[in-house]
Short mmCIF file of C-alpha atoms and ligand atoms in Angstrom, two decimals:
data_model
loop_
_atom_site.label_atom_id
_atom_site.label_comp_id
_atom_site.label_asym_id
_atom_site.label_seq_id
_atom_site.Cartn_x
_atom_site.Cartn_y
_atom_site.Cartn_z
CA MET A 7 0.00 0.00 0.00
CA ASP A 8 1.42 3.39 -0.97
CA LYS A 9 2.20 6.19 1.44
CA ILE A 10 2.65 9.88 0.82
CA ILE A 11 5.41 11.59 2.75
CA ILE A 12 5.43 15.37 3.04
CA GLN A 13 7.99 17.76 4.49
CA GLY A 14 5.76 20.68 5.42
CA GLY A 15 6.25 24.40 5.65
CA VAL A 16 6.93 25.37 2.03
CA PRO A 17 4.62 28.09 0.61
CA LEU A 18 3.32 26.72 -2.69
CA SER A 19 3.32 28.87 -5.77
CA GLY A 20 2.87 28.50 -9.50
CA SER A 21 0.33 27.29 -11.98
CA ILE A 22 -1.11 23.87 -12.80
CA GLU A 23 -3.85 22.61 -15.10
CA ALA A 24 -7.02 20.98 -13.77
CA SER A 25 -7.82 17.41 -14.74
CA GLY A 26 -11.20 16.22 -15.99
CA ALA A 27 -13.73 15.71 -13.20
CA LYS A 28 -14.14 12.19 -11.81
CA ASN A 29 -17.77 12.84 -10.85
CA ALA A 30 -18.57 14.08 -14.36
CA ALA A 31 -16.64 11.37 -16.23
CA LEU A 32 -18.34 8.50 -14.36
CA PRO A 33 -21.92 9.26 -15.53
CA LEU A 34 -20.64 10.11 -19.03
CA LEU A 35 -19.05 6.65 -19.23
CA ALA A 36 -22.22 4.98 -17.92
CA ALA A 37 -24.17 6.84 -20.63
CA ALA A 38 -22.22 4.91 -23.30
CA ILE A 39 -24.64 2.03 -22.60
CA LEU A 40 -27.43 4.14 -24.15
CA VAL A 41 -25.58 4.93 -27.37
CA ASP A 42 -26.07 3.03 -30.60
CA GLY A 43 -22.48 3.42 -31.78
CA PRO A 44 -18.97 4.32 -30.63
CA VAL A 45 -18.34 7.24 -28.30
CA THR A 46 -15.07 9.13 -28.09
CA TYR A 47 -14.36 10.59 -24.66
CA ARG A 48 -12.03 13.50 -24.05
CA ARG A 49 -10.42 14.77 -20.86
CA ILE A 50 -10.93 11.53 -18.96
CA PRO A 51 -8.88 11.65 -15.75
CA HIS A 52 -6.55 8.75 -15.09
CA LEU A 53 -8.02 7.55 -11.78
CA ARG A 54 -8.87 4.33 -10.01
CA ASP A 55 -12.67 4.92 -10.14
CA ILE A 56 -12.46 5.53 -13.89
CA SER A 57 -10.56 2.26 -14.39
CA THR A 58 -13.26 0.49 -12.36
CA MET A 59 -16.02 1.91 -14.59
CA MET A 60 -14.02 0.89 -17.70
CA THR A 61 -13.58 -2.62 -16.29
CA LEU A 62 -17.32 -2.80 -15.65
CA LEU A 63 -18.20 -1.75 -19.22
CA ALA A 64 -15.64 -4.20 -20.64
CA TRP A 65 -17.00 -6.97 -18.39
CA GLN A 66 -20.47 -6.30 -19.85
CA GLY A 67 -18.97 -6.89 -23.31
CA ALA A 68 -18.25 -3.35 -24.53
CA ASP A 69 -15.17 -2.45 -26.55
CA VAL A 70 -13.14 -0.06 -24.40
CA GLU A 71 -9.92 1.40 -25.68
CA TYR A 72 -7.53 4.09 -24.42
CA ASP A 73 -6.21 6.37 -27.15
CA ASP A 74 -3.79 8.27 -24.98
CA GLN A 75 -3.93 8.91 -21.26
CA HIS A 76 -7.03 11.13 -21.44
CA CYS A 77 -8.91 10.01 -24.54
CA LEU A 78 -11.07 6.89 -24.60
CA HIS A 79 -13.22 5.06 -27.13
CA VAL A 80 -16.19 3.05 -25.90
CA ASP A 81 -18.57 1.06 -28.05
CA THR A 82 -21.24 -0.77 -26.06
CA ARG A 83 -22.98 -2.29 -29.10
CA PRO A 84 -21.32 -5.71 -28.51
CA ALA A 85 -22.30 -5.64 -24.81
CA SER A 86 -24.72 -8.37 -23.78
CA LYS A 87 -24.61 -8.48 -19.98
CA SER A 88 -27.05 -6.21 -18.16
CA GLU A 89 -25.34 -6.70 -14.82
CA ALA A 90 -22.92 -5.02 -12.42
CA PRO A 91 -21.42 -7.62 -10.09
CA TYR A 92 -20.60 -7.13 -6.40
CA GLU A 93 -16.84 -7.49 -6.96
CA LEU A 94 -16.88 -4.23 -8.97
CA VAL A 95 -19.69 -2.35 -7.23
CA LYS A 96 -18.19 -2.83 -3.77
CA THR A 97 -15.10 -0.84 -4.77
CA MET A 98 -17.07 2.04 -6.27
CA ARG A 99 -20.55 3.16 -5.26
CA ALA A 100 -20.95 5.08 -8.52
CA SER A 101 -21.29 1.72 -10.32
CA SER A 102 -24.99 2.09 -9.52
CA LEU A 103 -24.99 4.76 -12.28
CA VAL A 104 -25.29 1.93 -14.82
CA LEU A 105 -28.69 0.88 -13.43
CA GLY A 106 -30.77 3.44 -15.36
CA PRO A 107 -28.88 3.01 -18.67
CA LEU A 108 -28.96 -0.83 -18.49
CA LEU A 109 -32.68 -0.86 -17.78
CA ALA A 110 -33.35 1.60 -20.61
CA ARG A 111 -31.31 -0.45 -23.08
CA PHE A 112 -32.02 -4.07 -22.10
CA GLY A 113 -35.38 -3.79 -20.29
CA GLN A 114 -33.67 -5.44 -17.30
CA ALA A 115 -30.71 -4.95 -15.02
CA ARG A 116 -29.07 -6.71 -12.12
CA VAL A 117 -26.83 -4.39 -10.12
CA SER A 118 -25.31 -5.29 -6.80
CA LEU A 119 -26.67 -3.10 -4.01
CA PRO A 120 -23.91 -0.80 -2.80
CA GLY A 121 -23.31 -1.06 0.94
CA GLY A 122 -22.71 1.83 3.33
CA CYS A 123 -19.46 3.72 3.03
CA ALA A 124 -17.05 5.69 5.22
CA ILE A 125 -19.02 8.94 4.89
CA GLY A 126 -22.52 7.62 5.60
CA ALA A 127 -25.24 5.08 4.81
CA ARG A 128 -25.81 6.49 1.31
CA PRO A 129 -28.94 4.58 0.24
CA ILE A 130 -30.15 4.67 -3.38
CA ASP A 131 -33.86 4.44 -2.58
CA MET A 132 -34.69 7.60 -4.56
CA HIS A 133 -33.07 6.14 -7.70
CA LEU A 134 -35.22 3.03 -7.29
CA LYS A 135 -38.46 4.92 -6.57
CA GLY A 136 -37.91 6.97 -9.72
CA LEU A 137 -37.36 3.88 -11.87
CA GLU A 138 -40.51 2.32 -10.41
CA ALA A 139 -42.46 5.47 -11.32
CA MET A 140 -41.19 4.93 -14.88
CA GLY A 141 -42.71 1.43 -14.92
CA ALA A 142 -39.89 -0.79 -13.64
CA SER A 143 -40.41 -3.52 -11.09
CA ILE A 144 -37.64 -3.66 -8.52
CA GLU A 145 -36.70 -6.49 -6.19
CA VAL A 146 -33.69 -7.21 -4.05
CA GLU A 147 -32.34 -10.73 -4.58
CA GLN A 148 -29.21 -12.00 -2.83
CA GLY A 149 -27.85 -8.49 -2.35
CA ASP A 150 -28.56 -7.46 -5.95
CA ILE A 151 -31.14 -5.00 -7.24
CA VAL A 152 -33.08 -6.77 -9.93
CA ALA A 153 -34.97 -4.30 -12.12
CA ARG A 154 -37.29 -5.29 -14.93
CA ALA A 155 -39.23 -3.27 -17.48
CA ALA A 156 -40.20 -5.81 -20.15
CA LYS A 157 -42.34 -3.28 -22.04
CA GLY A 158 -39.73 -0.55 -21.70
CA LEU A 159 -39.68 2.52 -19.48
CA SER A 160 -42.29 5.29 -19.73
CA GLY A 161 -41.98 8.95 -18.87
CA ALA A 162 -43.13 10.02 -15.39
CA ILE A 163 -43.23 13.02 -13.09
CA ILE A 164 -40.66 12.39 -10.35
CA SER A 165 -40.10 14.67 -7.40
CA PHE A 166 -37.01 13.88 -5.33
CA ASP A 167 -37.52 14.09 -1.53
CA GLN A 168 -33.93 15.29 -1.23
CA VAL A 169 -31.45 16.54 -3.81
CA THR A 170 -29.42 13.62 -5.15
CA VAL A 171 -26.64 14.00 -7.69
CA THR A 172 -26.25 10.45 -9.01
CA GLY A 173 -30.00 9.90 -8.56
CA THR A 174 -30.70 12.79 -10.94
CA GLU A 175 -28.09 11.43 -13.38
CA ASN A 176 -29.41 7.86 -13.23
CA LEU A 177 -33.00 8.89 -13.93
CA MET A 178 -32.00 11.41 -16.60
CA MET A 179 -30.20 8.61 -18.44
CA ALA A 180 -33.10 6.19 -18.00
CA ALA A 181 -35.54 8.82 -19.32
CA VAL A 182 -33.57 9.63 -22.47
CA LEU A 183 -34.80 6.47 -24.24
CA ALA A 184 -38.13 6.12 -22.38
CA LYS A 185 -41.53 6.58 -24.04
CA GLY A 186 -42.90 10.07 -23.47
CA THR A 187 -41.92 12.89 -21.16
CA THR A 188 -40.14 12.66 -17.81
CA VAL A 189 -40.04 15.57 -15.38
CA LEU A 190 -37.42 15.54 -12.61
CA ASP A 191 -38.38 17.97 -9.83
CA ASN A 192 -36.03 19.03 -7.03
CA ALA A 193 -33.27 17.83 -9.36
CA ALA A 194 -29.59 18.37 -8.56
CA ARG A 195 -28.05 21.43 -10.25
CA GLU A 196 -24.37 20.46 -10.08
CA PRO A 197 -22.16 21.34 -13.08
CA GLU A 198 -21.67 17.58 -13.58
CA ILE A 199 -25.42 17.26 -14.30
CA VAL A 200 -25.17 19.98 -16.95
CA ASN A 201 -22.12 18.25 -18.45
CA LEU A 202 -24.11 15.00 -18.74
CA ALA A 203 -27.20 16.71 -20.22
CA GLU A 204 -25.14 18.67 -22.77
CA SER A 205 -23.25 15.54 -23.79
CA LEU A 206 -26.44 13.53 -24.23
CA ARG A 207 -28.02 16.37 -26.26
CA GLY A 208 -24.96 16.22 -28.52
CA LEU A 209 -25.88 12.59 -29.34
CA GLY A 210 -29.56 13.36 -30.01
CA ALA A 211 -31.24 13.43 -26.58
CA ASP A 212 -34.02 15.91 -25.86
CA ILE A 213 -33.32 17.43 -22.42
CA GLU A 214 -34.20 20.86 -21.06
CA GLY A 215 -33.76 22.61 -17.73
CA ASP A 216 -30.45 21.08 -16.61
CA GLY A 217 -28.76 23.47 -14.20
CA THR A 218 -32.20 24.26 -12.68
CA ASN A 219 -34.17 22.15 -10.22
CA ARG A 220 -36.66 21.02 -12.91
CA ILE A 221 -35.32 18.91 -15.75
CA VAL A 222 -37.64 17.83 -18.58
CA ILE A 223 -36.66 14.91 -20.80
CA GLN A 224 -38.53 13.89 -23.91
CA GLY A 225 -37.69 10.28 -24.79
CA VAL A 226 -36.09 9.65 -28.21
CA GLU A 227 -35.74 6.44 -30.29
CA ARG A 228 -31.94 6.25 -30.20
CA LEU A 229 -28.73 8.09 -29.46
CA GLU A 230 -26.14 8.41 -32.21
CA ALA A 231 -22.38 7.86 -32.04
CA GLY A 232 -20.41 10.98 -31.10
CA GLU A 233 -18.14 12.64 -28.59
CA MET A 234 -18.31 13.61 -24.93
CA THR A 235 -15.88 15.92 -23.13
CA THR A 236 -15.54 15.97 -19.35
CA ILE A 237 -15.60 19.33 -17.56
CA ALA A 238 -12.74 20.42 -15.29
CA ASP A 239 -12.67 18.95 -11.81
CA ARG A 240 -13.88 21.77 -9.55
CA ILE A 241 -13.10 19.79 -6.39
CA GLU A 242 -9.55 19.02 -7.49
CA THR A 243 -9.11 22.67 -8.51
CA ALA A 244 -10.27 23.97 -5.14
CA THR A 245 -8.07 21.44 -3.33
CA TYR A 246 -4.95 22.83 -5.07
CA LEU A 247 -6.06 26.41 -4.42
CA ALA A 248 -6.50 25.44 -0.75
CA ALA A 249 -2.97 23.95 -0.80
CA GLY A 250 -1.65 27.35 -1.85
CA LEU A 251 -3.69 29.17 0.79
CA ILE A 252 -2.89 26.89 3.74
CA THR A 253 0.84 27.27 3.06
CA GLY A 254 0.63 31.07 2.66
CA GLY A 255 1.32 30.76 -1.07
CA ASP A 256 -0.01 31.84 -4.45
CA VAL A 257 -1.51 29.17 -6.74
CA THR A 258 -3.25 29.41 -10.11
CA VAL A 259 -5.27 26.57 -11.66
CA THR A 260 -5.95 26.77 -15.39
CA ASN A 261 -8.46 25.27 -17.82
CA VAL A 262 -11.31 25.59 -15.30
CA ASP A 263 -14.71 27.28 -15.12
CA PRO A 264 -14.56 29.78 -12.22
CA TYR A 265 -18.39 29.93 -12.02
CA ALA A 266 -18.44 26.29 -10.89
CA LEU A 267 -16.41 27.37 -7.83
CA GLU A 268 -18.43 30.39 -6.73
CA ALA A 269 -19.42 29.21 -3.22
CA PHE A 270 -15.87 28.12 -2.41
CA LEU A 271 -14.29 31.31 -3.78
CA ALA A 272 -16.75 33.50 -1.87
CA ARG A 273 -15.64 31.87 1.41
CA VAL A 274 -11.97 32.18 0.38
CA LYS A 275 -12.49 35.93 -0.14
CA ASP A 276 -13.93 36.09 3.39
CA THR A 277 -10.63 34.70 4.73
CA GLY A 278 -8.93 37.85 3.42
CA ALA A 279 -7.09 36.06 0.60
CA LEU A 280 -6.86 37.50 -2.88
CA VAL A 281 -9.01 35.77 -5.51
CA GLU A 282 -8.52 36.52 -9.18
CA CYS A 283 -10.57 34.85 -11.93
CA GLY A 284 -10.17 34.92 -15.69
CA PRO A 285 -12.32 33.22 -18.32
CA ASP A 286 -10.59 29.87 -17.67
CA PHE A 287 -8.35 30.26 -14.63
CA VAL A 288 -8.52 30.96 -10.92
CA ARG A 289 -5.73 32.34 -8.75
CA CYS A 290 -5.78 32.44 -4.95
CA LYS A 291 -3.05 34.23 -3.01
CA ALA A 292 -2.77 34.32 0.75
CA GLN A 293 -2.33 37.81 2.17
CA GLY A 294 -1.09 37.15 5.67
CA ARG A 295 -2.77 34.68 8.02
CA LEU A 296 -6.22 33.51 6.87
CA LYS A 297 -9.18 34.70 8.94
CA ALA A 298 -11.60 32.11 10.35
CA VAL A 299 -14.77 31.69 8.26
CA ASP A 300 -17.88 29.57 8.90
CA ILE A 301 -19.17 27.17 6.26
CA HIS A 302 -22.11 24.85 5.92
CA THR A 303 -22.42 22.36 3.13
CA LEU A 304 -25.36 22.36 0.73
CA PRO A 305 -26.21 21.00 -2.72
CA HIS A 306 -24.92 23.16 -5.61
CA PRO A 307 -24.78 26.16 -5.81
CA GLY A 308 -24.13 25.95 -2.04
CA PHE A 309 -20.79 25.06 -0.48
CA PRO A 310 -19.86 21.52 -1.66
CA THR A 311 -19.59 18.72 0.88
CA ASP A 312 -16.65 17.45 -1.20
CA LEU A 313 -14.66 20.52 -0.05
CA GLN A 314 -15.67 20.53 3.60
CA ALA A 315 -12.63 18.57 4.82
CA GLN A 316 -10.15 20.65 2.80
CA PHE A 317 -11.66 23.93 4.03
CA MET A 318 -11.55 22.64 7.59
CA ALA A 319 -7.83 21.88 7.18
CA MET A 320 -7.33 25.53 6.16
CA MET A 321 -9.30 26.70 9.18
CA THR A 322 -7.09 24.74 11.62
CA LEU A 323 -4.43 27.43 11.05
CA ALA A 324 -6.74 30.45 10.67
CA GLU A 325 -7.01 33.39 13.01
CA GLY A 326 -10.12 32.89 15.16
CA THR A 327 -12.80 30.22 15.45
CA SER A 328 -14.82 28.78 12.60
CA VAL A 329 -17.94 26.64 12.62
CA VAL A 330 -18.20 23.90 9.99
CA ARG A 331 -21.62 22.32 9.54
CA GLU A 332 -22.07 19.20 7.37
CA THR A 333 -25.64 18.83 6.10
CA ILE A 334 -25.25 16.28 3.27
CA PHE A 335 -23.60 13.22 4.82
CA GLU A 336 -23.99 12.08 8.42
CA ASN A 337 -20.47 10.80 8.98
CA ARG A 338 -18.18 13.08 7.05
CA PHE A 339 -15.88 14.14 9.88
CA MET A 340 -13.44 11.22 9.82
CA HIS A 341 -10.57 13.64 9.21
CA VAL A 342 -11.17 15.46 12.51
CA GLN A 343 -9.38 12.88 14.69
CA GLU A 344 -6.46 12.69 12.26
CA LEU A 345 -6.14 16.50 12.11
CA ALA A 346 -6.20 16.51 15.93
CA ARG A 347 -3.17 14.16 15.86
CA MET A 348 -1.35 16.97 14.07
CA GLY A 349 -2.25 19.43 16.83
CA ALA A 350 -5.46 20.91 15.38
CA ASP A 351 -7.97 22.11 17.96
CA ILE A 352 -11.40 20.90 16.81
CA SER A 353 -14.44 19.95 18.86
CA LEU A 354 -17.31 17.96 17.40
CA ASP A 355 -20.99 18.09 18.20
CA GLY A 356 -23.18 16.05 15.88
CA ASN A 357 -22.96 17.51 12.40
CA THR A 358 -21.04 20.58 13.58
CA ALA A 359 -17.32 21.03 14.09
CA VAL A 360 -15.88 24.03 15.89
CA VAL A 361 -12.34 24.76 14.77
CA HIS A 362 -10.16 26.96 16.96
CA GLY A 363 -7.38 28.19 14.71
CA CYS A 364 -3.87 27.60 16.05
CA ALA A 365 -0.58 29.23 15.17
CA ARG A 366 1.04 25.98 14.07
CA ILE A 367 0.37 22.27 13.56
CA SER A 368 3.01 19.57 13.45
CA GLY A 369 3.68 16.68 11.10
CA ALA A 370 2.53 13.21 12.18
CA PRO A 371 1.73 9.78 10.74
CA VAL A 372 -1.95 9.95 9.74
CA MET A 373 -4.35 7.65 7.97
CA ALA A 374 -6.61 8.40 5.02
CA THR A 375 -10.21 7.27 5.58
CA ASP A 376 -12.03 8.48 2.49
CA LEU A 377 -11.19 10.46 -0.60
CA ARG A 378 -11.76 14.05 0.54
CA ALA A 379 -10.67 13.40 4.15
CA SER A 380 -7.36 12.19 2.70
CA ALA A 381 -6.98 15.38 0.70
CA SER A 382 -7.42 17.42 3.89
CA LEU A 383 -4.61 15.46 5.55
CA VAL A 384 -2.29 16.18 2.62
CA LEU A 385 -3.15 19.89 2.92
CA ALA A 386 -2.46 19.85 6.66
CA GLY A 387 0.82 18.03 6.02
CA LEU A 388 1.91 20.71 3.53
CA ALA A 389 1.44 23.41 6.19
CA ALA A 390 2.68 21.46 9.23
CA GLU A 391 6.09 21.72 10.80
CA GLY A 392 8.15 18.61 10.03
CA GLU A 393 7.20 15.36 8.34
CA THR A 394 3.73 13.95 7.73
CA THR A 395 3.14 10.43 6.44
CA VAL A 396 -0.30 9.79 4.98
CA SER A 397 -1.06 6.08 4.67
CA ARG A 398 -3.87 4.30 2.78
CA VAL A 399 -3.47 6.70 -0.11
CA TYR A 400 -5.53 4.45 -2.38
CA HIS A 401 -8.40 6.65 -1.19
CA ILE A 402 -6.66 9.71 -2.71
CA ASP A 403 -5.94 7.85 -5.95
CA ARG A 404 -9.70 7.39 -6.45
CA GLY A 405 -10.06 11.10 -7.13
CA TYR A 406 -6.75 12.96 -7.57
CA GLU A 407 -4.66 12.35 -10.66
CA ARG A 408 -0.88 12.38 -9.96
CA ILE A 409 -1.37 14.43 -6.80
CA GLU A 410 2.27 14.29 -5.72
CA GLU A 411 3.40 15.35 -9.20
CA LYS A 412 1.02 18.32 -9.33
CA LEU A 413 1.87 19.48 -5.80
CA GLY A 414 5.57 18.94 -6.53
CA LYS A 415 5.22 21.28 -9.50
CA LEU A 416 3.99 23.95 -7.08
CA GLY A 417 7.09 23.47 -4.92
CA ALA A 418 5.81 20.98 -2.34
CA ARG A 419 8.28 18.53 -0.86
CA ILE A 420 6.17 15.44 -1.33
CA GLU A 421 6.99 11.84 -2.27
CA ARG A 422 5.08 8.65 -2.81
CA HIS A 423 6.52 5.50 -1.31
CA SER A 424 5.09 2.26 -2.54
CA ILE A 425 5.43 -1.06 -0.78
CA SER A 426 6.77 -2.65 -3.94
CA GLU A 427 9.47 0.05 -4.15
CA ASN A 428 10.46 -0.54 -0.53
CA TRP A 429 10.42 -4.27 -1.12
CA MET A 430 12.69 -3.75 -4.14
CA LYS A 431 15.07 -1.63 -2.05
CA GLY A 432 15.10 -4.32 0.64
CA ALA A 433 15.75 -6.97 -1.97
CA GLN A 434 18.68 -4.98 -3.38
CA LEU A 435 20.16 -4.54 0.09
CA ASN A 436 19.86 -8.25 0.75
CA ALA A 437 21.39 -9.20 -2.61
N1 EPU B 105 -29.63 9.92 -0.51
C1 EPU B 105 -30.67 9.12 -0.06
N2 EPU B 105 -31.28 8.31 -0.96
C2 EPU B 105 -30.92 8.25 -2.28
C3 EPU B 105 -29.84 9.05 -2.73
C4 EPU B 105 -29.23 9.89 -1.81
O1 EPU B 105 -31.04 9.17 1.10
O2 EPU B 105 -31.54 7.48 -3.04
C5 EPU B 105 -28.97 10.83 0.43
C6 EPU B 105 -27.49 10.50 0.66
O3 EPU B 105 -27.32 9.50 1.63
C7 EPU B 105 -26.93 11.84 1.06
C8 EPU B 105 -27.74 12.82 0.21
O4 EPU B 105 -28.93 12.12 -0.16
O5 EPU B 105 -27.18 12.08 2.40
C9 EPU B 105 -27.07 13.33 -1.05
O6 EPU B 105 -26.47 12.24 -1.73
P1 EPU B 105 -26.25 12.21 -3.31
O7 EPU B 105 -27.12 11.16 -3.88
O8 EPU B 105 -26.34 13.57 -3.88
O9 EPU B 105 -24.74 11.71 -3.38
P2 EPU B 105 -24.16 10.78 -4.52
O10 EPU B 105 -24.85 11.06 -5.78
O11 EPU B 105 -24.09 9.38 -4.02
C10 EPU B 105 -22.36 12.43 -5.41
C11 EPU B 105 -20.87 12.45 -5.55
C12 EPU B 105 -20.25 12.57 -4.16
C13 EPU B 105 -20.74 13.87 -3.54
C14 EPU B 105 -22.27 13.87 -3.48
C15 EPU B 105 -22.85 15.17 -2.96
C16 EPU B 105 -20.51 11.11 -7.52
C17 EPU B 105 -20.01 9.87 -8.14
N3 EPU B 105 -20.45 11.20 -6.20
O12 EPU B 105 -22.67 11.32 -4.60
O13 EPU B 105 -18.84 12.64 -4.35
O14 EPU B 105 -20.22 14.00 -2.25
O15 EPU B 105 -22.80 13.65 -4.80
O16 EPU B 105 -22.43 16.24 -3.73
O17 EPU B 105 -20.93 12.03 -8.23
C18 EPU B 105 -16.59 12.40 -3.75
O18 EPU B 105 -16.28 12.68 -4.91
O19 EPU B 105 -15.74 12.35 -2.82
C19 EPU B 105 -17.98 12.11 -3.43
C20 EPU B 105 -18.34 11.44 -2.34
#
């Protein structure tokens, strides 16, 4: 298992380019199941979750081919299996994104039920209720969701009880080939939803209202071969901007849409840092010690839960006390105990963390527990005095492409140590 080792205390500066967004690329790849022909994908990040989705599509019988590191070709016409087995689903909850497309294409689907995960129970009941409203019958058999719609799916009016990102994506994909009109009310408005809708429209889908909380989909006969391009990763972008800020540095991220980062950048401005945006770049520069700022997470356009841990890391060194409230997931404070091991002063009460900013934190061995919690530990390590070792970095590799390389480019003293490398070194010593 790899470890990341950081010598902290270097202010980061410079410019890096954002990768394609994991959470946009995953639904785009699942949408290939709906397409009657090959799809060329651009700006696909090289990440573990993406490889899992590619493995799943290939397992179903699709042709999946990498052109270069970020361009992919997928043709699901040869696919014959309408299943997603436990072995793949258990490593990536987003595998459930194939449920809607498989049902739309094959009239049946068997997808292993994802279990709970480190950040909360994360049920998919709203996805299932929506598919039932569209005419599917759903049963759970031996841990799998078995969905059937022998006569095909029909349009329906679906109102989500709570905003769900992958739920909106799953039902949007199911509705694209359904008979009639589907209305999704209280739909998610994340930029990744708009990316999916725009991409599907490019292949012939009839979708309106994406980016608002009411999406209307008119079913079409088929989707044609074409191209899909992933948007920039707004969470990755903000994580690197936070790395600059927590170290008192000056970081620019290019090839991004600043509007997708509005809630985060507004809070960064409140810390007293300089924020500069161009048509496709964002720069954040610390101007002295950051001031404490409160945040509470909300669906887009609110402050993203996927940046809560990173913002909290910044607040551990801010001047004053900040209150961080998590309203999306019930257990997304796993980083708090690890940050405390580095000297952070944080008290927890239910879904609220109170962070008393301290003048310094110190390096320590810490353990990654989920993707964004891990990112917060890397940020803390960059700002801490001395050495920080982050273990279980496979969590980070699910969502950050070449993190040590990108941070290294900004001046960080960061290295990845892999067990195999150490084993090789040991073997050489013994030889
Ligand atoms: N929920 C239900 N029932 C459902 C669906 C959701 O109760 O049927 C609840 C969830 O348990 C949660 C809330 O609704 O409390 C919102 O969950 P949502 O469905 O929006 O989350 P998701 O679609 O499973 C995506 C991202 C997450 C991100 C959330 C919130 C992908 C692949 N994942 O998850 O990303 O945190 O939206 O923005 O898009 C990450 O990248 O680290 C990550 C966890």
